[in-house]
Coordinates of C-alpha atoms in Angstrom, one line a residue:
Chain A
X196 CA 47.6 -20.2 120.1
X197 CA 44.6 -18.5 119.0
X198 CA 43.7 -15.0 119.0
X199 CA 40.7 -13.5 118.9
X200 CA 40.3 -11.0 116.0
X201 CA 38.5 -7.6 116.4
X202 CA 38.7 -5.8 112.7
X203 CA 42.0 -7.5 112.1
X204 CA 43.6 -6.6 115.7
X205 CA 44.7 -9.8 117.5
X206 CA 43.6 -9.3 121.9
X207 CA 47.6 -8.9 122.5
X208 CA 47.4 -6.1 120.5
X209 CA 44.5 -4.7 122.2
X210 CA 45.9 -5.3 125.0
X211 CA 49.2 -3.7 124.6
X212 CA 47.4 -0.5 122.9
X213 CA 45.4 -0.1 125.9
X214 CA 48.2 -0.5 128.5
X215 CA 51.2 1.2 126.5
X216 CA 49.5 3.7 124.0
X217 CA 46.1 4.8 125.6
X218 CA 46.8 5.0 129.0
X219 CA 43.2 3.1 129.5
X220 CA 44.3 1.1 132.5
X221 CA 41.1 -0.1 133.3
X222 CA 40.0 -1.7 130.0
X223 CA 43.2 -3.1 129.5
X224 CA 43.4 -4.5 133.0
X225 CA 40.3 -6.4 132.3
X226 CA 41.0 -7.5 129.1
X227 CA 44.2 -8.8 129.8
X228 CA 42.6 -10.6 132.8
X229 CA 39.5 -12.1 130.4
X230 CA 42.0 -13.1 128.2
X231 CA 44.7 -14.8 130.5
X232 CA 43.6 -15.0 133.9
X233 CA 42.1 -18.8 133.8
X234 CA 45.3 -19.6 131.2
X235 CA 47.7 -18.9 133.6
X236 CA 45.6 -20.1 136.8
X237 CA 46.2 -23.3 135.2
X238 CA 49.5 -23.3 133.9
X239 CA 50.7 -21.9 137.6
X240 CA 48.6 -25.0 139.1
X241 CA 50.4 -27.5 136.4
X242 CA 53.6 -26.4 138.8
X243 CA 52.5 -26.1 142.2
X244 CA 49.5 -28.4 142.2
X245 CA 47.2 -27.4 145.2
X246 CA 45.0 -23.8 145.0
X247 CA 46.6 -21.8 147.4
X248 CA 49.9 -21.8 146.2
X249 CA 48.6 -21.2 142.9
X250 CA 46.6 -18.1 144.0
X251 CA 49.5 -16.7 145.5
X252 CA 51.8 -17.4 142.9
X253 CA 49.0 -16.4 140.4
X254 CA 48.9 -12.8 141.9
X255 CA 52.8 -12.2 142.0
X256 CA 52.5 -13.1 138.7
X257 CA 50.1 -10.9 137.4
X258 CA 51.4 -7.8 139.9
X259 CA 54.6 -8.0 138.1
X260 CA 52.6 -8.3 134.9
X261 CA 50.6 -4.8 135.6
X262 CA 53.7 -3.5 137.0
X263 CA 56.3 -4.3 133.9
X264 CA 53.9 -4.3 130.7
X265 CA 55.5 -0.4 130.1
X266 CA 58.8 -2.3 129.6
X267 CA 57.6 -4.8 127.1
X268 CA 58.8 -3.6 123.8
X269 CA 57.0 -6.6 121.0
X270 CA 60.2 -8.4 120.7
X271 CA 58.3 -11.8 121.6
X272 CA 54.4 -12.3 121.9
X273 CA 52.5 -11.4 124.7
X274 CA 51.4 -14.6 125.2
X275 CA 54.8 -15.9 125.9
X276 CA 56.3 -13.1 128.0
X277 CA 53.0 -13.9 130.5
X278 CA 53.9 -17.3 130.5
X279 CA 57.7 -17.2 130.8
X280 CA 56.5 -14.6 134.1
X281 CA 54.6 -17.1 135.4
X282 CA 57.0 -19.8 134.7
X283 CA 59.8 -18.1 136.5
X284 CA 57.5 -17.2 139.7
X285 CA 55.8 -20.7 140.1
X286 CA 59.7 -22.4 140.0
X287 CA 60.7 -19.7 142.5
X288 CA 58.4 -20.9 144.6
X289 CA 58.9 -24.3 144.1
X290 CA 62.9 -23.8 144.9
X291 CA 61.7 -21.7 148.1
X292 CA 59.2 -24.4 149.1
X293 CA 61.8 -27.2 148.7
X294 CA 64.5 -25.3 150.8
X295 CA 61.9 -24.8 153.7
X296 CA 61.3 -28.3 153.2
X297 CA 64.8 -29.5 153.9
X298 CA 65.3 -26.8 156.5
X299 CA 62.4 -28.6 158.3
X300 CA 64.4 -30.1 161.1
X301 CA 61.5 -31.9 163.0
X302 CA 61.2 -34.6 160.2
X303 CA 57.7 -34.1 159.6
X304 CA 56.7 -34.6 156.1
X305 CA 55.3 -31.6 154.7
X306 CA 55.4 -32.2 151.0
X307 CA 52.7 -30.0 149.3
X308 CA 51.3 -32.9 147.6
X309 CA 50.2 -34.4 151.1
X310 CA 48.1 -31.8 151.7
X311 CA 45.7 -32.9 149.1
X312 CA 43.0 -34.9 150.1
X313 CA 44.4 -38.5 150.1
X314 CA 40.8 -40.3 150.2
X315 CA 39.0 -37.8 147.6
X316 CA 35.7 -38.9 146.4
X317 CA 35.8 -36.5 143.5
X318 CA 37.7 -38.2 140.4
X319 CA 39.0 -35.0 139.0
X320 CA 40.5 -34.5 142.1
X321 CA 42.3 -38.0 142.7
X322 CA 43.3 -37.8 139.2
X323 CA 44.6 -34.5 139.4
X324 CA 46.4 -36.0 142.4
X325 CA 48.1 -39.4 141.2
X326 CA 49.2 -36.8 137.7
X327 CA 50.8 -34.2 140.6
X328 CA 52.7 -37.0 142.1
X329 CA 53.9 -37.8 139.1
X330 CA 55.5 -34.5 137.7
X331 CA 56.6 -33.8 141.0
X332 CA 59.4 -36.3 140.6
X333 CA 60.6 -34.6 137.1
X334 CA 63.8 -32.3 137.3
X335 CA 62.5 -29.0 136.7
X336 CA 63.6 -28.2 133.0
X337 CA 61.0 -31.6 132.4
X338 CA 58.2 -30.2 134.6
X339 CA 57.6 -27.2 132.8
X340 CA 58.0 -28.3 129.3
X341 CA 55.6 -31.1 130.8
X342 CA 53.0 -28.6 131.9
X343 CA 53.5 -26.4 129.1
X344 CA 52.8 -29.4 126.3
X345 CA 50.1 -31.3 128.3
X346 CA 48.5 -28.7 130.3
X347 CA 48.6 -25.6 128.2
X348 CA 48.5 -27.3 124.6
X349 CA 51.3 -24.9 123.8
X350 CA 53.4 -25.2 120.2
X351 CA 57.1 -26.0 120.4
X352 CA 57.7 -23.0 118.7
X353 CA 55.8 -21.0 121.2
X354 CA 57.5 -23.0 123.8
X355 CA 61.1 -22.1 122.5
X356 CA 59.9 -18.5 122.5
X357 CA 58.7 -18.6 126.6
X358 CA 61.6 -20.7 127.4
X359 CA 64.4 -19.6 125.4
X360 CA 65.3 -23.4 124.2
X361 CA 65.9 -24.8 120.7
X362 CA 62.8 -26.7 119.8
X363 CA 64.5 -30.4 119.2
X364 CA 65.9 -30.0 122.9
X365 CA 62.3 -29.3 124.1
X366 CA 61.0 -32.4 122.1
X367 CA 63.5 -34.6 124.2
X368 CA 62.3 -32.6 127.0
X369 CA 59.2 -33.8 126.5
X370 CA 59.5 -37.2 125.5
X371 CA 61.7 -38.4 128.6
X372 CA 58.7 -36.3 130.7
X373 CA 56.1 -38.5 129.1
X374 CA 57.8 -41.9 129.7
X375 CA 58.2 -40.8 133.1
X376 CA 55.3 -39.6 134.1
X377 CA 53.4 -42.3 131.9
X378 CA 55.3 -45.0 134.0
X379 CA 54.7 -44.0 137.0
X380 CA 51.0 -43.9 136.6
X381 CA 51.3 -47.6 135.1
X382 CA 53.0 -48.3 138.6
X383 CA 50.2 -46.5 140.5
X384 CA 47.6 -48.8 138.2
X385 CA 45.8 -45.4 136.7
X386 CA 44.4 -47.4 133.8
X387 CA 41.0 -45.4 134.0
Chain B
X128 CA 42.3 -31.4 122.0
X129 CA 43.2 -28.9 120.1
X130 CA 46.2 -29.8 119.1
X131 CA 46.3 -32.7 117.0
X132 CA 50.7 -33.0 116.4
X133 CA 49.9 -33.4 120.7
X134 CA 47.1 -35.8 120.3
X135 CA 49.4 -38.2 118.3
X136 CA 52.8 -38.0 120.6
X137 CA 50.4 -38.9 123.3
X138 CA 48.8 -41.6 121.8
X139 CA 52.2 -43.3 120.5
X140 CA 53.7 -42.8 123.5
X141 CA 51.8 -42.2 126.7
X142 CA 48.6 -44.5 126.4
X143 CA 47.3 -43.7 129.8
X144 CA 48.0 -40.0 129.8
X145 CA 45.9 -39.9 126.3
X146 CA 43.1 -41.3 127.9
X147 CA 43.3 -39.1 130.9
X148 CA 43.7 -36.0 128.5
X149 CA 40.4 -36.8 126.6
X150 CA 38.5 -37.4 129.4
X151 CA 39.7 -33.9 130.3
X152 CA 40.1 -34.1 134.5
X153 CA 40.5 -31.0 136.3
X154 CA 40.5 -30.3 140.0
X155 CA 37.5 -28.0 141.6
X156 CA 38.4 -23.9 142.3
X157 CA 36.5 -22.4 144.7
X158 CA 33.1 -20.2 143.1
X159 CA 34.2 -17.0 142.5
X160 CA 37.5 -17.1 142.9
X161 CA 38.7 -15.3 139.6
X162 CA 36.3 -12.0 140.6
X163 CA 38.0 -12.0 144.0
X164 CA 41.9 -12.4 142.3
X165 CA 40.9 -9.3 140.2
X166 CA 40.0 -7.4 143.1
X167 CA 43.2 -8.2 145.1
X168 CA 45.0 -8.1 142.3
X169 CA 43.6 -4.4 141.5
X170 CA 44.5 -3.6 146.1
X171 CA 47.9 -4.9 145.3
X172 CA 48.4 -2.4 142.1
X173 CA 46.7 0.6 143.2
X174 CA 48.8 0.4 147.0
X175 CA 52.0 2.5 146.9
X176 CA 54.6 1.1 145.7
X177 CA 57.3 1.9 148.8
X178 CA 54.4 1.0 151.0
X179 CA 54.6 -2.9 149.7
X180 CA 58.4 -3.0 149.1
X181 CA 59.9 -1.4 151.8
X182 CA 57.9 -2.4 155.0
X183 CA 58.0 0.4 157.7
X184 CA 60.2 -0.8 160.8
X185 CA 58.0 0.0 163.7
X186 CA 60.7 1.1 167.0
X187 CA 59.2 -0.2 170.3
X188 CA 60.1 2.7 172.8
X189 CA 59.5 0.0 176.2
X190 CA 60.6 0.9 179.5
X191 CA 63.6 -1.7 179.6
X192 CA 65.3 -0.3 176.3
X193 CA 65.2 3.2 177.6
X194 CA 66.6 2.6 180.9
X195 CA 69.1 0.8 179.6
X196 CA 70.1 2.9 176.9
X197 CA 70.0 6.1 179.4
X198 CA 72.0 4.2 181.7
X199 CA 74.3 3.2 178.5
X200 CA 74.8 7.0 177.9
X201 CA 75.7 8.1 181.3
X202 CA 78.4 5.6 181.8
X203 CA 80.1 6.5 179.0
X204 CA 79.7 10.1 179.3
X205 CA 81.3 9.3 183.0
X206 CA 84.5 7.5 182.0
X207 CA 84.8 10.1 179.3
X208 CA 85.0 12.7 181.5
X209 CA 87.3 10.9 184.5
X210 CA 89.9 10.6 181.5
X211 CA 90.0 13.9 180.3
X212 CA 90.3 15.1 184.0
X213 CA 93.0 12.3 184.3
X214 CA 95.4 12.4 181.1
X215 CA 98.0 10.8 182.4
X216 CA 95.9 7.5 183.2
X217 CA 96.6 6.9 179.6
X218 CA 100.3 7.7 179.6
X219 CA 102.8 5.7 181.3
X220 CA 101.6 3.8 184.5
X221 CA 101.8 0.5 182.6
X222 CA 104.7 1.2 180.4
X223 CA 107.7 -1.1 181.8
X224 CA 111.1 0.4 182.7
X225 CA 114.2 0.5 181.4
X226 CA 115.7 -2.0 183.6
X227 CA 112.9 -4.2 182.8
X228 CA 113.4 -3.9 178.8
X229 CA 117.1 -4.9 179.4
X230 CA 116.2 -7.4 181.3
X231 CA 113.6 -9.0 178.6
X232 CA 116.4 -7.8 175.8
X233 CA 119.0 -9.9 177.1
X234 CA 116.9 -13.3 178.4
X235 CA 115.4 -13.4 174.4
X236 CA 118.7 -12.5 172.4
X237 CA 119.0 -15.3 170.5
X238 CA 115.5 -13.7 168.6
X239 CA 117.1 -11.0 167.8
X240 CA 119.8 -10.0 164.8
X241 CA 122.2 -7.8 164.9
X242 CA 120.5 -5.4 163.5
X243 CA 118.5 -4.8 166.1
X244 CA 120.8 -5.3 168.7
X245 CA 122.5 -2.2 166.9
X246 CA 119.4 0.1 167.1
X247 CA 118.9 -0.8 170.4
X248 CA 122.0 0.1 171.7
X249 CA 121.8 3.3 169.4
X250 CA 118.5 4.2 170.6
X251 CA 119.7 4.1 174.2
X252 CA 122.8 5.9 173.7
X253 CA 120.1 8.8 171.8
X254 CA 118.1 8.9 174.5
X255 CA 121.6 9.4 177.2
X256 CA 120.8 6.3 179.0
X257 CA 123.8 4.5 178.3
X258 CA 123.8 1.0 179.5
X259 CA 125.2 -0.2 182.8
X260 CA 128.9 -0.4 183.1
X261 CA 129.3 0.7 178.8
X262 CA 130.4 4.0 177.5
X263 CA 130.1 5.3 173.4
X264 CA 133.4 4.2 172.9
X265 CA 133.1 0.4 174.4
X266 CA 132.1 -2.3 172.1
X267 CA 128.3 -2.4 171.8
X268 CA 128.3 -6.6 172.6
X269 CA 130.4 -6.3 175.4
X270 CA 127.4 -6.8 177.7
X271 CA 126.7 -10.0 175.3
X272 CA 128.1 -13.0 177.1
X273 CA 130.8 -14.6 174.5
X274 CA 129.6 -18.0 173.8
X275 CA 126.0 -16.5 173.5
X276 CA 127.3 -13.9 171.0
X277 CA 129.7 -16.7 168.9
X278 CA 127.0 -19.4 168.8
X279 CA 125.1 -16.4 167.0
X280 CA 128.2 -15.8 164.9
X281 CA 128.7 -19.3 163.5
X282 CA 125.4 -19.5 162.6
X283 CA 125.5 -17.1 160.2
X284 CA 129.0 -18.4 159.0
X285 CA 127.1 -21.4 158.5
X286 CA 124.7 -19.8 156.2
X287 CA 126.9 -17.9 154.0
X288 CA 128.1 -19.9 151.0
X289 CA 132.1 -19.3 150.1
X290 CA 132.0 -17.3 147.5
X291 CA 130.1 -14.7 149.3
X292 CA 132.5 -15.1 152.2
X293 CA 135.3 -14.0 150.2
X294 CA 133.5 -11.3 148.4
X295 CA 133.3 -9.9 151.9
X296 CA 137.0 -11.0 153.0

């Protein structure tokens, strides 16, 4: 993770001074946002895969953010307490969005992923697709060690820090993810 | 990549995800859409807090649910009042009579124990309605046909092991 130094101050500490210690709400709102907003857009969409439920997850996320920041006391990094918040809310949602789905008693598929454009012209997008399809069939644990690794670049060790997890479990974690995911887009002939 | 300990898991073991890494694919988000989360975002923070959490309940007063609740109330306020003007409505018109407890006494006996075949009969001799035909000095089982009352008996003979039976001897 890098930080962006201003006269030896790392932006979490910026942050954290502006929110806890100044009272400046509005500078540390949109520093917090400059610094993280696009992180965890990304992260969340790793999880729920299509826009909207990103956004709204996105926005619980950082709510709860604004709301609990007075709480955080320093005893992990910022970075990781945003990301374990938006961990926990986009696998809330996924939980809640799988017990509607089996609820559903008219039989109609409504998987999120079929919602995407099936014939999409752009190649981000279809990528994006076929790689959606594949972590969606990883148990969750797996899924979000996935994201976190692929997606976000993050270190083990910052990984055991956001998810509470020795770092030779999350290796495992992440090697059975790979061989899945890697699999199934062998099967599905992504050879790009 | 940044991470280079990443860009060699990948490319030992996930070939094709390498490739798609480095070629860097990312779906479209609509233009503008971070400028517009900050400014809901901001709505969401700035709105009270009871407001968002604890959604006012809006009561519909319609025609229907008052008529029915006035009618509701003037019912009840009706039978309350017929049985306070009535207090013995709630007393003893559907209590059964003496004759007919007998009656219901002696046609279940054998669910009774002696016990309460003995509370029974004290109760009745308390309350000066001796039974038909017994006085306080008569045997309390007299009314008891015999084989009813030594079926009963031997039962309970039947139960008690010896050495009890001589204890009581």
């Amino acid at each position: 993770m890098e930080y962006v130094q201003d006269h030896g101050v790392s932006v979490d500490e910026q942050i954290l001074d502006l929110l806890q210690v100044k009272g400046d709400f509005d500078s540390g709102f949109k520093l917090l946002m400059e610094q993280y907003e696009e992180r965890l857009y990304w992260h969340i969409r790793g999880l729920v895969s299509t826009h909207e439920n990103t956004n709204d997850v996105l926005q619980n996320t950082l709510v709860k953010v604004f709301r609990n920041i007075d709480k955080f006391r320093g005893q992990s990094k910022l970075y990781t307490w945003l990301y374990r918040i938006a961990t926990n809310e986009a696998l809330t949602f996924l939980k809640k969005e799988q017990r509607r789905h089996t609820e559903d008693l008219d039989g109609e598929e409504k998987n999120h992923l079929n919602t995407l454009p099936a014939d999409s012209s752009v190649d981000g997008d279809r990528v994006w697709q076929m790689l959606q399809k594949a972590i969606e069939q990883l148990p969750d644990k797996q899924k979000t060690v996935f994201v976190l690794r692929y997606f976000d670049e993050m270190s083990y060790r910052d990984m055991s820090e956001t998810l509470k997890t020795s770092e030779g479990a999350l290796k495992a974690s992440f090697h059975h993810a790979l061989k899945k995911v890697e699999k199934y887009l062998r099967e599905a002939e992504m050879y790009c | 990549m940044k991470n280079k300990e990443l860009h060699k898991e990948l490319k030992e073991q996930a070939p094709v995800l390498s490739k798609l890494k480095k070629k860097g694919y990312k779906p479209s988000v609509p233009d503008g859409y971070f400028e517009q989360l900050r400014k809901e975002v901001r709505a969401q923070l700035d709105a009270p807090v009871s407001a968002q959490e604890r959604p006012v309940r809006r009561v519909v007063f319609s025609p229907l649910r008052v008529a029915a609740s006035a009618g509701l109330l003037i019912g009840l306020s009706f039978l309350l009042f017929y049985f306070l003007r009535n207090p013995q409505l709630s007393k003893t018109e559907n209590m059964a009579s003496a004759e007919e407890i007998e009656a219901y006494v002696f046609s279940h006996i054998d669910e009774f124990d002696e016990d309460m075949l003995l509370e029974y009969y004290v109760a009745g001799e308390t309350n000066g309605k001796e039974a038909e035909g017994t006085t306080q000095e008569e045997d309390p089982f007299q009314s008891i046909p015999d084989q009813e009352l030594d079926e009963y008996l031997d039962g309970i003979l039947d139960d008690i092991d010896e050495t009890t039976l001589e204890n009581l001897l």
